[in-house]
Structure formats: C-alpha cells, structure tokens
Tab-separated table of C-alpha atoms in Angstrom:
chain	number	residue	atom	x	y	z
W	1	MET	CA	-33.208	-0.270	-13.593
W	2	ALA	CA	-33.314	1.278	-10.111
W	3	ASN	CA	-36.886	2.207	-10.417
W	4	SER	CA	-37.743	-1.367	-10.913
W	5	LEU	CA	-36.516	-2.636	-7.593
W	6	PRO	CA	-38.362	-2.524	-4.408
W	7	PRO	CA	-38.132	0.294	-1.998
W	8	PRO	CA	-35.439	-0.174	0.782
W	9	LEU	CA	-36.573	-1.619	3.988
W	10	PRO	CA	-37.660	1.430	6.332
W	11	ILE	CA	-34.923	2.333	9.005
W	12	ARG	CA	-37.470	2.243	11.825
W	13	GLN	CA	-38.752	-1.044	10.703
W	14	THR	CA	-35.320	-2.583	11.095
W	15	ARG	CA	-34.966	-1.410	14.627
W	16	ARG	CA	-38.426	-2.813	15.782
W	17	LEU	CA	-38.601	-5.627	18.388
W	18	SER	CA	-40.945	-8.204	18.654
W	19	MET	CA	-43.215	-7.865	21.463
W	20	ASP	CA	-42.196	-10.984	23.331
W	21	ILE	CA	-38.471	-10.376	23.063
W	22	SER	CA	-38.846	-6.670	23.969
W	23	LEU	CA	-40.218	-7.684	27.158
W	24	SER	CA	-37.442	-10.081	28.157
W	25	LEU	CA	-34.608	-7.853	26.689
W	26	SER	CA	-33.031	-5.472	29.139
W	27	SER	CA	-31.970	-1.973	27.845
W	28	SER	CA	-28.325	-2.796	28.278
W	29	MET	CA	-28.949	-5.570	25.578
W	30	SER	CA	-30.854	-3.522	23.202
W	31	PRO	CA	-27.983	-2.061	21.435
W	32	LEU	CA	-26.274	-5.240	20.761
W	33	PHE	CA	-29.742	-6.739	19.610
W	34	GLU	CA	-29.797	-4.109	17.059
W	35	GLU	CA	-26.411	-4.872	15.786
W	36	LEU	CA	-27.137	-8.350	15.552
W	37	GLN	CA	-30.710	-8.057	13.931
W	38	CYS	CA	-31.411	-9.164	10.349
W	39	SER	CA	-33.287	-6.477	8.465
W	40	VAL	CA	-35.591	-8.970	6.549
W	41	CYS	CA	-36.781	-11.309	9.431
W	42	LEU	CA	-36.284	-8.935	12.308
W	43	ASP	CA	-34.535	-11.715	14.478
W	44	VAL	CA	-30.958	-12.532	15.507
W	45	PHE	CA	-28.872	-13.298	12.624
W	46	THR	CA	-28.660	-17.042	11.654
W	47	ASP	CA	-25.459	-17.812	9.569
W	48	PRO	CA	-25.102	-14.020	8.517
W	49	VAL	CA	-23.645	-12.994	5.391
W	50	SER	CA	-22.399	-9.358	3.979
W	51	THR	CA	-23.334	-7.688	0.668
W	52	PRO	CA	-20.654	-5.805	-1.192
W	53	CYS	CA	-22.391	-2.826	0.179
W	54	GLY	CA	-21.350	-3.651	3.753
W	55	HIS	CA	-24.746	-4.701	5.027
W	56	ASN	CA	-25.527	-8.001	6.680
W	57	PHE	CA	-28.563	-10.381	6.614
W	58	CYS	CA	-29.343	-13.996	7.341
W	59	LYS	CA	-28.009	-16.133	4.649
W	60	SER	CA	-31.463	-17.730	3.978
W	61	CYS	CA	-33.178	-14.199	4.040
W	62	LEU	CA	-30.913	-12.830	1.458
W	63	SER	CA	-31.200	-16.002	-0.851
W	64	LYS	CA	-34.780	-15.982	-0.770
W	65	SER	CA	-35.129	-12.449	-1.557
W	66	TRP	CA	-33.107	-12.934	-4.692
W	67	GLU	CA	-34.830	-16.244	-5.388
W	68	ASN	CA	-37.503	-15.090	-7.853
W	69	SER	CA	-35.597	-11.905	-9.051
W	70	GLN	CA	-33.387	-11.360	-11.996
W	71	ASP	CA	-31.485	-8.508	-10.209
W	72	CYS	CA	-29.327	-8.911	-6.945
W	73	TYR	CA	-29.657	-5.960	-4.628
W	74	CYS	CA	-29.299	-5.021	-1.138
W	75	PRO	CA	-32.782	-5.247	0.641
W	76	LEU	CA	-31.693	-2.380	3.227
W	77	CYS	CA	-30.022	0.377	0.752
W	78	ARG	CA	-31.394	-1.184	-2.450
W	79	GLU	CA	-27.864	-1.019	-4.238
W	80	SER	CA	-27.820	-3.234	-7.204
W	81	PHE	CA	-25.070	-5.645	-8.070
W	82	SER	CA	-24.182	-6.676	-11.611
W	83	ASN	CA	-23.241	-10.090	-10.480
W	84	ARG	CA	-24.539	-12.109	-7.997
W	85	PRO	CA	-22.326	-11.917	-5.007
W	86	ASP	CA	-20.582	-15.110	-3.564
W	87	LEU	CA	-22.024	-15.110	-0.076
W	88	LYS	CA	-19.708	-16.418	2.640
W	89	ILE	CA	-20.904	-16.651	6.292
W	90	ASN	CA	-19.166	-14.242	8.723
W	91	THR	CA	-17.895	-16.619	11.380
W	92	GLY	CA	-17.026	-14.039	13.827
W	93	LEU	CA	-20.531	-12.514	13.637
W	94	ARG	CA	-22.364	-15.827	13.568
W	95	GLN	CA	-20.254	-16.661	16.931
W	96	LEU	CA	-21.308	-13.433	18.495
W	97	ALA	CA	-24.957	-13.852	17.348
W	98	GLN	CA	-24.917	-17.651	19.026
W	99	LEU	CA	-23.813	-16.179	22.315
W	100	PHE	CA	-26.110	-13.418	22.260
W	101	LYS	CA	-29.254	-16.058	21.793
W	102	GLN	CA	-27.914	-18.152	24.524
W	103	ARG	CA	-27.865	-15.429	26.919
W	104	LEU	CA	-31.289	-14.124	25.696
W	105	THR	CA	-32.699	-17.630	26.262
W	106	LEU	CA	-31.541	-17.552	29.887
W	107	ARG	CA	-33.152	-14.211	30.305
W	108	ILE	CA	-36.400	-15.185	28.891
W	109	SER	CA	-36.640	-18.403	30.829
W	110	GLY	CA	-36.801	-16.567	34.265
W	111	VAL	CA	-36.888	-17.800	37.539
W	112	LEU	CA	-39.986	-19.207	39.106
W	113	CYS	CA	-41.237	-19.059	42.605
W	114	ASP	CA	-40.324	-21.992	44.852
W	115	ILE	CA	-43.585	-21.666	47.197
W	116	CYS	CA	-46.139	-21.547	44.818
W	117	ASP	CA	-48.238	-24.745	44.160
W	118	GLY	CA	-49.662	-25.800	40.978
W	119	ARG	CA	-48.810	-23.117	38.148
W	120	LYS	CA	-45.861	-21.377	39.513
W	121	MET	CA	-45.682	-17.700	39.184
W	122	LYS	CA	-42.403	-15.672	38.066
W	123	ALA	CA	-40.323	-15.088	41.175
W	124	LEU	CA	-39.522	-11.326	41.992
W	125	LYS	CA	-36.845	-11.759	44.312
W	126	SER	CA	-34.625	-14.398	45.812
W	127	CYS	CA	-33.488	-14.585	49.575
W	128	LEU	CA	-30.003	-15.523	50.361
W	129	VAL	CA	-30.854	-16.516	54.059
W	130	CYS	CA	-33.806	-18.599	53.196
W	131	GLN	CA	-32.095	-19.729	49.936
W	132	THR	CA	-35.398	-19.644	48.388
W	133	SER	CA	-36.980	-17.577	45.526
W	134	TYR	CA	-40.483	-15.887	46.055
W	135	CYS	CA	-42.897	-14.527	43.735
W	136	GLU	CA	-44.541	-11.006	44.804
W	137	THR	CA	-47.471	-12.775	46.877
W	138	HIS	CA	-45.210	-15.018	49.030
W	139	LEU	CA	-42.434	-12.298	49.409
W	140	GLU	CA	-45.020	-10.355	51.630
W	141	PRO	CA	-43.663	-11.735	54.887
W	142	HIS	CA	-40.357	-10.552	53.996
W	143	ARG	CA	-41.746	-7.007	53.646
W	144	ARG	CA	-43.843	-7.312	57.009
W	145	VAL	CA	-42.366	-9.410	59.356
W	146	PRO	CA	-39.558	-7.693	61.489
W	147	ASN	CA	-37.194	-10.588	61.598
W	148	PHE	CA	-37.706	-11.425	57.728
W	149	LYS	CA	-36.840	-7.774	57.039
W	150	LYS	CA	-33.446	-8.272	57.888
W	151	HIS	CA	-33.060	-11.012	55.490
W	152	LYS	CA	-30.682	-10.296	52.345
W	153	LEU	CA	-32.955	-9.974	49.199
W	154	MET	CA	-31.517	-10.021	45.615
W	155	GLU	CA	-32.618	-10.359	41.892
W	156	PRO	CA	-34.205	-13.853	41.443
W	157	VAL	CA	-31.485	-16.390	40.403
W	158	LYS	CA	-31.812	-20.150	39.721
W	159	ASN	CA	-28.371	-21.161	40.966
W	160	ILE	CA	-28.785	-19.659	44.661
W	161	LYS	CA	-26.431	-21.890	46.110
W	162	ASP	CA	-23.612	-20.354	44.247
W	163	TYR	CA	-24.266	-17.365	46.357
W	164	ILE	CA	-23.892	-19.141	49.683
W	165	CYS	CA	-20.699	-19.850	51.500
W	166	GLN	CA	-20.442	-23.619	51.262
W	167	LYS	CA	-18.150	-23.640	54.563
W	168	HIS	CA	-20.372	-21.369	56.748
W	169	GLU	CA	-23.740	-21.589	54.702
W	170	ARG	CA	-23.788	-17.641	54.997
W	171	PRO	CA	-24.442	-15.322	52.066
W	172	LEU	CA	-21.359	-14.190	50.279
W	173	GLU	CA	-21.466	-10.549	50.894
W	174	LEU	CA	-17.693	-9.529	50.721
W	175	PHE	CA	-15.070	-9.878	48.577
W	176	CYS	CA	-11.435	-10.696	49.361
W	177	ARG	CA	-8.971	-8.525	47.385
W	178	ASP	CA	-5.990	-10.467	48.315
W	179	ASP	CA	-7.421	-14.047	46.991
W	180	GLN	CA	-9.691	-12.403	44.542
W	181	MET	CA	-12.666	-14.133	45.772
W	182	CYS	CA	-16.174	-13.811	47.389
W	183	VAL	CA	-16.400	-14.699	51.061
W	184	CYS	CA	-19.281	-14.372	53.924
W	185	VAL	CA	-18.877	-12.541	57.360
W	186	PHE	CA	-17.808	-15.571	58.928
W	187	CYS	CA	-14.742	-16.253	56.558
W	188	THR	CA	-13.260	-12.820	57.857
W	189	ASP	CA	-12.813	-14.371	61.277
W	190	GLY	CA	-10.983	-17.431	59.879
W	191	GLU	CA	-8.328	-17.869	56.949
W	192	HIS	CA	-9.194	-14.113	55.543
W	193	LYS	CA	-8.978	-12.351	58.814
W	194	THR	CA	-6.006	-10.158	57.966
W	195	HIS	CA	-7.055	-9.995	54.322
W	196	ASN	CA	-8.432	-6.800	52.590
W	197	THR	CA	-12.063	-7.415	52.371
W	198	VAL	CA	-14.907	-4.899	51.174
W	199	PRO	CA	-18.504	-5.251	50.299
W	200	LEU	CA	-19.655	-6.840	47.054
W	201	GLU	CA	-21.191	-3.793	45.947
W	202	VAL	CA	-18.187	-1.960	46.387
W	203	GLU	CA	-15.853	-4.311	44.208
W	204	SER	CA	-18.594	-4.536	41.822
W	205	LYS	CA	-18.710	-0.763	41.090
W	206	VAL	CA	-14.803	-1.203	40.632
W	207	LYS	CA	-14.940	-4.018	38.299
W	208	LYS	CA	-17.663	-2.226	36.412
W	209	THR	CA	-15.490	0.789	35.831
W	210	GLN	CA	-12.857	-1.653	34.730
W	211	MET	CA	-15.165	-3.397	32.180
W	212	ILE	CA	-16.037	-0.147	30.860
W	213	LYS	CA	-12.547	0.730	29.968
W	214	ILE	CA	-11.868	-2.726	28.698
W	215	GLN	CA	-15.325	-2.254	26.543
W	216	ARG	CA	-13.876	1.121	25.416
W	217	ASP	CA	-10.495	-0.422	24.246
W	218	MET	CA	-12.326	-3.253	22.548
W	219	GLN	CA	-14.574	-0.780	20.509
W	220	LYS	CA	-11.369	0.883	19.789
W	221	MET	CA	-10.012	-2.326	18.459
W	222	ILE	CA	-13.285	-2.832	16.361
W	223	GLN	CA	-12.977	0.503	15.051
W	224	ASP	CA	-9.195	0.025	14.131
W	225	ARG	CA	-9.900	-3.006	12.391
W	226	ASN	CA	-12.749	-1.701	10.475
W	227	LYS	CA	-10.762	1.145	9.446
W	228	LYS	CA	-7.948	-1.231	8.343
W	229	ILE	CA	-10.394	-3.197	6.388
W	230	GLN	CA	-11.364	0.101	4.528
W	231	ASP	CA	-7.870	0.903	4.151
W	232	ILE	CA	-6.940	-2.376	2.801
W	233	LYS	CA	-10.096	-1.982	0.056
W	234	HIS	CA	-8.722	1.607	-0.904
W	235	GLU	CA	-5.247	0.146	-1.497
W	236	ALA	CA	-6.608	-2.542	-3.470
W	237	GLU	CA	-8.872	-0.041	-5.466
W	238	LEU	CA	-5.725	2.076	-6.044
W	239	ARG	CA	-3.786	-0.943	-7.149
W	240	LYS	CA	-6.571	-1.979	-9.380
W	241	LYS	CA	-6.970	1.377	-10.968
W	242	ARG	CA	-2.870	1.171	-11.682
W	243	ASP	CA	-3.154	-2.387	-12.962
W	244	GLU	CA	-6.104	-1.463	-15.293
W	245	GLU	CA	-4.281	1.598	-16.576
W	246	MET	CA	-1.155	-0.636	-17.340
W	247	ILE	CA	-3.519	-3.430	-18.940
W	248	GLN	CA	-4.804	-0.746	-21.390
W	249	GLU	CA	-1.624	0.586	-22.358
W	250	LEU	CA	-0.116	-2.929	-22.813
W	251	GLN	CA	-3.339	-3.759	-25.013
W	252	GLN	CA	-2.965	-0.498	-27.033
W	253	GLU	CA	0.666	-1.385	-27.680
W	254	ILE	CA	-0.492	-4.989	-28.635
W	255	THR	CA	-3.034	-3.414	-31.250
W	256	GLU	CA	-0.284	-1.181	-32.657
W	257	LEU	CA	2.050	-4.055	-33.043
W	258	LYS	CA	-0.436	-6.260	-34.686
W	259	ILE	CA	-1.191	-3.512	-37.074
W	260	ARG	CA	2.586	-3.281	-37.977
W	261	ASN	CA	2.927	-6.857	-38.160
W	262	SER	CA	-0.072	-7.229	-40.661
W	263	GLU	CA	1.546	-4.537	-42.842
W	264	LEU	CA	4.846	-6.494	-42.655
W	265	ASP	CA	3.084	-9.744	-43.789
W	266	HIS	CA	1.258	-7.801	-46.717
W	267	LEU	CA	4.695	-6.307	-47.928
W	268	SER	CA	6.546	-9.697	-47.522
W	269	HIS	CA	4.080	-11.132	-50.199
W	270	THR	CA	3.726	-8.232	-52.666
W	271	GLU	CA	5.048	-7.927	-56.092
W	272	ASP	CA	5.178	-4.392	-55.899
W	273	HIS	CA	8.827	-3.638	-55.253
W	274	LEU	CA	8.640	0.049	-55.476
W	275	GLN	CA	5.971	0.235	-52.766
W	276	LEU	CA	8.210	-2.243	-50.606
W	277	LEU	CA	11.104	-0.015	-50.996
W	278	GLN	CA	9.138	3.230	-49.933
W	279	ILE	CA	7.378	1.866	-47.063
W	280	TYR	CA	10.032	-0.193	-45.449
W	281	PRO	CA	11.954	2.286	-43.699
W	282	SER	CA	8.977	3.549	-41.854
W	283	ILE	CA	7.795	0.191	-40.588
W	284	ARG	CA	11.180	-1.763	-40.095
W	285	SER	CA	11.184	-1.204	-36.411
W	286	PRO	CA	8.420	-1.493	-33.719
W	287	PRO	CA	6.388	1.194	-32.792
W	288	ASN	CA	7.306	3.448	-29.752
W	289	SER	CA	6.468	1.787	-26.645
W	290	ARG	CA	7.261	1.787	-22.903
W	291	SER	CA	9.914	-0.422	-21.297
W	292	TRP	CA	7.686	-2.770	-19.374
W	293	PRO	CA	9.366	-4.273	-15.929
W	294	ASP	CA	10.429	-7.860	-16.194
W	295	VAL	CA	11.242	-8.358	-12.705
W	296	SER	CA	9.326	-10.450	-10.360
W	297	LEU	CA	8.251	-9.508	-6.840
W	298	GLU	CA	10.654	-12.090	-5.469
W	299	THR	CA	13.387	-10.762	-7.622
W	300	LEU	CA	12.931	-7.338	-6.411
W	301	ARG	CA	12.632	-8.513	-2.810
W	302	LYS	CA	16.106	-10.247	-3.247
W	303	ALA	CA	17.412	-7.124	-4.969
W	304	LEU	CA	16.341	-4.825	-1.901
W	305	ILE	CA	17.784	-7.272	0.612
W	306	GLN	CA	21.125	-7.131	-1.441
W	307	LEU	CA	21.036	-3.412	-1.427
W	308	GLN	CA	20.692	-3.525	2.390
W	309	GLU	CA	23.863	-5.780	2.646
W	310	THR	CA	25.633	-3.735	0.200
W	311	PRO	CA	24.398	-0.035	0.453
W	312	ASP	CA	26.661	1.676	-1.909
W	313	GLN	CA	25.562	-0.285	-4.900
W	314	LYS	CA	23.290	0.996	-7.757
W	315	LEU	CA	19.758	0.079	-8.660
W	316	SER	CA	19.492	-1.739	-12.402
W	317	GLN	CA	17.147	0.024	-14.468
W	318	THR	CA	14.879	-3.030	-14.271
W	319	VAL	CA	14.702	-2.968	-10.511
W	320	LEU	CA	14.085	0.674	-10.479
W	321	ARG	CA	11.225	0.391	-12.973
W	322	ARG	CA	9.682	-2.334	-10.815
W	323	ILE	CA	9.577	-0.042	-7.621
W	324	GLN	CA	8.311	2.874	-9.750
W	325	GLN	CA	5.275	0.778	-10.470
W	326	TYR	CA	4.127	1.208	-7.121
W	327	ALA	CA	4.041	5.062	-7.467
W	328	VAL	CA	1.159	6.837	-5.726
W	329	ASP	CA	-0.358	10.076	-6.288
W	330	VAL	CA	0.738	12.103	-3.075
W	331	THR	CA	-0.808	15.526	-2.145
W	332	LEU	CA	-0.158	17.482	0.794
W	333	ASP	CA	-2.650	17.861	3.537
W	334	ARG	CA	-3.329	21.565	4.448
W	335	ASP	CA	-4.813	20.495	7.814
W	336	THR	CA	-1.686	19.192	9.011
W	337	ALA	CA	0.850	22.033	7.749
W	338	TYR	CA	2.629	24.044	10.301
W	339	PRO	CA	1.344	27.564	10.060
W	340	GLU	CA	4.371	29.254	8.470
W	341	LEU	CA	4.243	26.827	5.485
W	342	ILE	CA	3.187	27.853	2.159
W	343	LEU	CA	1.571	25.198	0.180
W	344	SER	CA	1.081	25.593	-3.557
W	345	ASP	CA	-2.692	25.267	-5.089
W	346	ASP	CA	-2.350	21.735	-6.403
W	347	GLY	CA	-0.711	20.440	-2.920
W	348	LYS	CA	2.517	19.439	-4.604
W	349	GLN	CA	5.033	22.148	-3.283
W	350	MET	CA	5.691	23.779	0.116
W	351	ILE	CA	7.919	26.331	1.134
W	352	GLN	CA	8.367	27.929	4.489
W	353	GLY	CA	7.251	31.679	4.610
W	354	ASP	CA	8.003	34.326	7.202
W	355	ILE	CA	4.387	34.896	8.292
W	356	TYR	CA	2.632	32.727	10.943
W	357	GLN	CA	-0.904	32.361	9.658
W	358	ASP	CA	-3.895	32.369	11.497
W	359	LEU	CA	-5.142	28.807	11.369
W	360	PRO	CA	-7.124	26.522	13.543
W	361	ASP	CA	-4.976	24.434	16.195
W	362	ILE	CA	-6.508	21.307	15.421
W	363	PRO	CA	-4.984	18.173	16.933
W	364	GLU	CA	-3.939	17.184	13.267
W	365	ARG	CA	-1.887	20.167	12.634
W	366	PHE	CA	2.152	20.589	13.525
W	367	ASP	CA	2.422	23.576	16.022
W	368	HIS	CA	6.181	23.705	16.226
W	369	CYS	CA	8.060	21.887	13.571
W	370	PRO	CA	7.715	23.178	9.945
W	371	SER	CA	6.071	19.968	8.781
W	372	VAL	CA	3.357	18.651	6.732
W	373	LEU	CA	1.851	15.041	5.959
W	374	GLY	CA	0.648	13.603	2.762
W	375	ARG	CA	-3.173	13.476	2.508
W	376	GLU	CA	-3.546	9.563	1.961
W	377	GLY	CA	-2.243	7.178	4.390
W	378	PHE	CA	-1.374	3.596	3.919
W	379	SER	CA	-1.976	0.542	6.056
W	380	SER	CA	-1.006	-2.467	3.738
W	381	GLY	CA	1.136	-2.939	0.338
W	382	ARG	CA	3.773	-1.325	-1.160
W	383	PHE	CA	3.906	2.464	-2.217
W	384	TYR	CA	6.354	4.840	-3.847
W	385	PHE	CA	6.790	8.346	-4.368
W	386	GLU	CA	9.634	11.010	-5.495
W	387	VAL	CA	10.530	14.434	-4.146
W	388	GLN	CA	12.648	17.137	-5.463
W	389	VAL	CA	15.013	18.547	-3.118
W	390	LYS	CA	17.267	20.514	-5.532
W	391	GLY	CA	18.734	23.710	-4.216
W	392	LYS	CA	17.457	23.290	-0.601
W	393	THR	CA	19.957	23.601	2.172
W	394	GLU	CA	17.615	21.786	4.780
W	395	TRP	CA	14.995	19.251	4.652
W	396	SER	CA	13.484	15.989	6.003
W	397	LEU	CA	11.338	13.638	4.341
W	398	GLY	CA	10.190	9.953	4.613
W	399	VAL	CA	7.041	8.425	6.347
W	400	VAL	CA	5.614	8.632	9.690
W	401	ARG	CA	3.169	6.839	11.820
W	402	GLU	CA	-0.396	8.332	12.126
W	403	SER	CA	-0.034	8.663	15.879
W	404	ILE	CA	2.984	10.539	16.039
W	405	ASN	CA	3.074	13.697	18.350
W	406	ARG	CA	2.528	16.766	16.338
W	407	LYS	CA	2.641	19.257	19.234
W	408	GLY	CA	5.893	20.916	20.337
W	409	LYS	CA	9.442	19.859	19.787
W	410	ILE	CA	9.900	16.560	17.763
W	411	ILE	CA	12.648	13.993	17.634
W	412	GLN	CA	12.558	12.131	14.407
W	413	SER	CA	13.537	8.488	14.999
W	414	PRO	CA	11.698	5.308	14.289
W	415	GLU	CA	11.186	5.031	18.013
W	416	ASN	CA	8.754	8.003	17.748
W	417	GLY	CA	7.253	6.857	14.597
W	418	HIS	CA	9.348	8.723	12.199
W	419	TRP	CA	11.324	6.949	9.345
W	420	CYS	CA	13.293	9.777	7.630
W	421	VAL	CA	16.408	10.904	5.925
W	422	ALA	CA	17.548	14.557	6.104
W	423	LEU	CA	19.950	17.348	5.072
W	424	MET	CA	20.982	19.795	7.728
W	425	LYS	CA	23.415	22.933	7.348
W	426	GLY	CA	23.721	22.630	3.668
W	427	ASP	CA	25.941	19.755	3.539
W	428	GLN	CA	25.128	17.086	6.383
W	429	TYR	CA	23.072	14.276	5.161
W	430	TRP	CA	21.661	11.946	7.926
W	431	ALA	CA	19.565	8.917	8.237
W	432	CYS	CA	17.167	9.723	11.207
W	433	ALA	CA	17.748	6.452	13.015
W	434	ASP	CA	18.583	5.989	16.729
W	435	PRO	CA	21.476	6.952	16.580
W	436	ALA	CA	21.537	8.993	13.540
W	437	VAL	CA	23.573	7.696	10.583
W	438	SER	CA	25.841	10.215	8.621
W	439	LEU	CA	25.181	9.709	4.687
W	440	ASN	CA	27.832	10.136	1.979
W	441	VAL	CA	25.396	11.259	-0.690
W	442	LYS	CA	24.147	14.605	-2.619
W	443	PRO	CA	20.563	13.802	-3.868
W	444	GLN	CA	18.481	16.123	-6.197
W	445	LYS	CA	15.562	13.938	-6.173
W	446	VAL	CA	14.760	11.207	-3.516
W	447	GLY	CA	12.446	8.183	-4.135
W	448	VAL	CA	10.577	6.880	-1.150
W	449	PHE	CA	9.644	2.980	-1.407
W	450	VAL	CA	7.697	1.374	1.413
W	451	ASP	CA	6.810	-2.228	1.995
W	452	TYR	CA	4.334	-2.323	4.831
W	453	GLU	CA	4.023	-5.764	5.556
W	454	ASP	CA	7.960	-6.306	5.287
W	455	GLY	CA	8.528	-3.335	7.664
W	456	LEU	CA	10.893	-1.801	5.037
W	457	VAL	CA	11.346	1.937	4.297
W	458	CYS	CA	13.960	2.469	1.422
W	459	PHE	CA	15.440	5.568	-0.019
W	460	PHE	CA	17.069	6.194	-3.385
W	461	ASP	CA	18.706	8.872	-5.338
W	462	VAL	CA	16.436	8.856	-8.547
W	463	GLU	CA	18.931	10.597	-10.928
W	464	SER	CA	22.019	8.387	-10.036
W	465	ARG	CA	19.906	5.306	-9.238
W	466	SER	CA	21.779	4.752	-6.209
W	467	HIS	CA	20.737	3.564	-2.526
W	468	ILE	CA	20.648	6.160	0.076
W	469	PHE	CA	19.486	4.325	3.421
W	470	SER	CA	16.957	1.760	4.213
W	471	PHE	CA	15.177	1.139	7.681
W	472	THR	CA	14.362	-2.657	8.015
W	473	GLY	CA	12.373	-4.849	10.309
W	474	GLN	CA	10.052	-2.162	11.270
W	475	SER	CA	6.656	-2.400	12.863
W	476	PHE	CA	4.312	0.106	11.692
W	477	ILE	CA	1.218	-0.913	13.783
W	478	ASN	CA	-1.127	1.508	12.244
W	479	ARG	CA	-1.430	3.675	9.150
W	480	VAL	CA	1.654	5.596	7.787
W	481	TYR	CA	1.615	8.914	5.866
W	482	PRO	CA	4.176	10.572	3.772
W	483	TYR	CA	6.099	13.239	5.664
W	484	PHE	CA	7.854	16.498	4.705
W	485	CYS	CA	9.686	18.944	6.715
W	486	ALA	CA	11.090	22.328	5.373
W	487	CYS	CA	13.960	23.071	7.714
W	488	PHE	CA	14.937	22.830	11.212
W	489	THR	CA	16.073	26.310	12.303
W	490	SER	CA	14.117	29.501	12.190
W	491	LYS	CA	16.943	31.331	10.189
W	492	SER	CA	17.062	28.683	7.324
W	493	LYS	CA	14.011	29.737	5.460
W	494	HIS	CA	14.417	29.357	1.566
W	495	SER	CA	13.034	30.531	-1.651
W	496	VAL	CA	13.269	26.952	-3.049
W	497	PRO	CA	10.327	24.915	-2.545
W	498	LEU	CA	10.208	20.995	-1.723
W	499	ILE	CA	8.371	19.523	-4.581
W	500	ILE	CA	6.372	16.166	-4.780
W	501	SER	CA	7.368	15.131	-8.552
W	502	PRO	CA	5.612	12.980	-10.934
W	503	VAL	CA	7.600	9.589	-11.441
W	504	ASN	CA	9.099	9.458	-14.683
W	505	TYR	CA	9.529	5.831	-15.271
W	506	SER	CA	13.014	4.728	-15.881
W	507	GLU	CA	13.939	3.815	-19.523
C-alpha cells in the first residue's frame, strides 16, 4: 500500500519562497513564514487544518489531494490513514496566518517618493525635517547640500506625521521614561523639563531586550503547551490500552458465560437423566471471573470527599477496585537516582548502598537526598500505583512536581512541589505537609492515587483498605512524577528494598 502512494514533498521544496514574496520579506519574518507556509501551495495558510501525524495544510489543498484518491495520506510525510480524518480548522493558527498576511501586505505595498512626477519611484528615505519621502534620485540634495545633511533621515514611512511632535512640529527624537511617551527636543524645555528622557535609539534597545525576553517566555509557553498536548495524548493512549484490555477480558467472560448458558439450555431439555445428573455439578456455577467495579466516577469522587472529611474510615471493596482501575506501570528512572541508590534490573526496586557510584551529575539527578523518580510523568487524568514498604524503618514516597529542586538539601512540602507521606526513625509516620501532620498508621503496602484536574493526592493502606492521608485543592501546574526516597540519615541504610508492587485487584 505504501509503495502506491506518491513520494513525500521534498523538505527543501517546502521551504522555498516565491520570488515576489522573498523580495519583500525581511530576514526577521522569514522563520515565521516557514512556520505558516502550506507545503502544498507554498503560500501562507488559508483555513489551516492538521493531519493526525501533526502536519498542517490549507484545508482546500488537503481536500484536493484526497479528492481523486482512495487512500488518505499526509502529503509531507506520506503517513497513510485508514479512515479519512475529520478536518477541523485550527482557529489559533488561522488568526496568526491572517495577521502575518496583513503585515506582509504592508511591507509589500512600500512607500513611494513624494517628489516624483508621473510614475512614482519607491522611496529610499523619509526626512523628519522636511516631512517628505524621497526616492534615491530626489534624496541626492540631502547627501550633498550641507544644510540638508543635518536633517534627520529614517527608513521610509507612510504616516510620517506620526513621527512629528504635534505641538512643536519637531521630530520626536527622545523618549520620556516618566510619562512613557515620545517627545521632541523642545518638549524637554517645557512640561518634560525635569523628566528622565533618553534618545529613542537608547530606549529602543531597552525595549528590544525586553521583547526578546517576552518572546522567549512565549516560546516557552508554546513548548509547555505542546508538551501538555503530548502528555494528554500519551495519557489517553494509556487509558485506551487499559480500557481495551478490560473490554477483551469482559468479552472473553461473556463468551464463556454464553457457552455455559448454552450447555444449561441443552440440559434443561434433555431426557437423558443420567447425563444431566453427571454434568450438573460442573456447570451449576458461573465460570470464574473477575469482580468488576460497579461504582461510577461521581460515586468515587463522593467517596474520596467523604474520606477526607472522615479520614479514619475504611474503603469499601468497590471503591478500592475502582481506584485500582487507574493503575499505571511505574518504573524507576536511573537518570534521576541518587548515586548511592541501587536499582533492580527491572526498575521496580531500590535500596540505598554504601558506595557512592561515579555517575554523571546531570540536572535530573538528586545529589544530596537518596531519592529517585518514576520514569513516566503525568499532566492530566487520574493514576494509581502501590509501593511495598514492609520491613523498612525509613522511607518517603508520593508524587512531586517536575520542576522540584534536585540539588542539595530538600524540604518535602507541597510549597516545594512534594506531596508525600513518610516514616522516620522506625515508628514516626508523617504527612509531609506544612506543617507536618503526625499519622497513626503502620502500612505494609501504600497505595497512591492522584486526580490531576481535582488537585488530589490520596494515600491508602492497601492491606487494611484504610485511608492514610489526602492532599486536596492542590495546583500541580506542570507534570508530576512518582517519587521514592530510601531514608533520611546516612546511618539508616537498610537491606530491605522499597518495591513498586504490581496491583492485585481487590476481590
């Protein structure tokens, strides 16, 4: 199938500018043009739409490319789609393209010479003293005549009166920082006399520096939002995988139940009494099956709220099963591990050793606290995992914000991006809140449930199905990661590992 598709568009071709546009575009606008250029028509997007593979095209260009083809594919990377995608216009990208077109039109139109008779030539400079725009020929006196040489020339503009002080009819050459406005030299002898004024060129440099910072911040915001889109897609894929596996199990059970039901139907009509009595004991009960959760999301939410209000109560089996349906596969990230930590080959266990390993001191790695993060982060939805702490005398676990400090001493608190519970000195259990909260628990296995949108982090004693502690009303801002800490003091190194346990669904 792939061989029957036309070759993808050459990358070099998608970056080519038509001759008339390239002449009028400045170098500063070219990168933006490349981002807003349709790979099919080589022009700025009109009603841009996106393919499932992430490439953008004009809606009409993409529709035409699929018009006479049985296959739907991306014209750029040639990825084929089994079903024709529903093309929806990217309104944000369309607005950006329209704004770019407007600015491009202004640049292409240019400024004409005010002196030329008949066919006017393109202006080369505008004179703020003469308040006139000149082509190269008519600018000549300003380069030769001494008095004209003193005039203030600038890049040609149409609205030259906007560059002139309306009160004194002098060029606006200064910037008043007190009033944040452009002024002329005569203004500094009047109402701006005591104000802080600087040449326009000086203030322009300051503003450009500020604009660069704003631009970087915006680029960071764009990157963060693109990352969040990928995180949401990833979470959706994980959720879809879990749902598909659950559906397959349910369908298998339905098949087994139908077979058993058919056998019962057959025996209910048989006259072979001996066969009926022999087979009946083996088919009188339904086949073994999982106990599927029958609690809705709203019921789960209410149950969690009730736990927060009455923290000493136990979870029902139904609610615990519903929480466990959000189980995720957590693996320890070696690139974040403190150098004394020893991780198992499968990334499911950690223990603090006595040897400080020679590992790269990368920004992701903890260098003071014996901690490690889970490999996968989450920025939406709900997730759950379980950790065996049996036999350990010191530990801390929960979730942390991606941007937490990983160097030097770490104070675990929500303000610092940590939502954790901990055991210290063998018998002191704490919720790492601000201030810390003492807990009357002794869990052997801890369950951690997170609802990202609700800002909720719940801890459970899995074996007793009891609630340990909840952080509520939190704001995670960016991605959060499972967090594990071996101990708090250098003398408390143990042979008992902290283990990420597979979730055994409560029956």
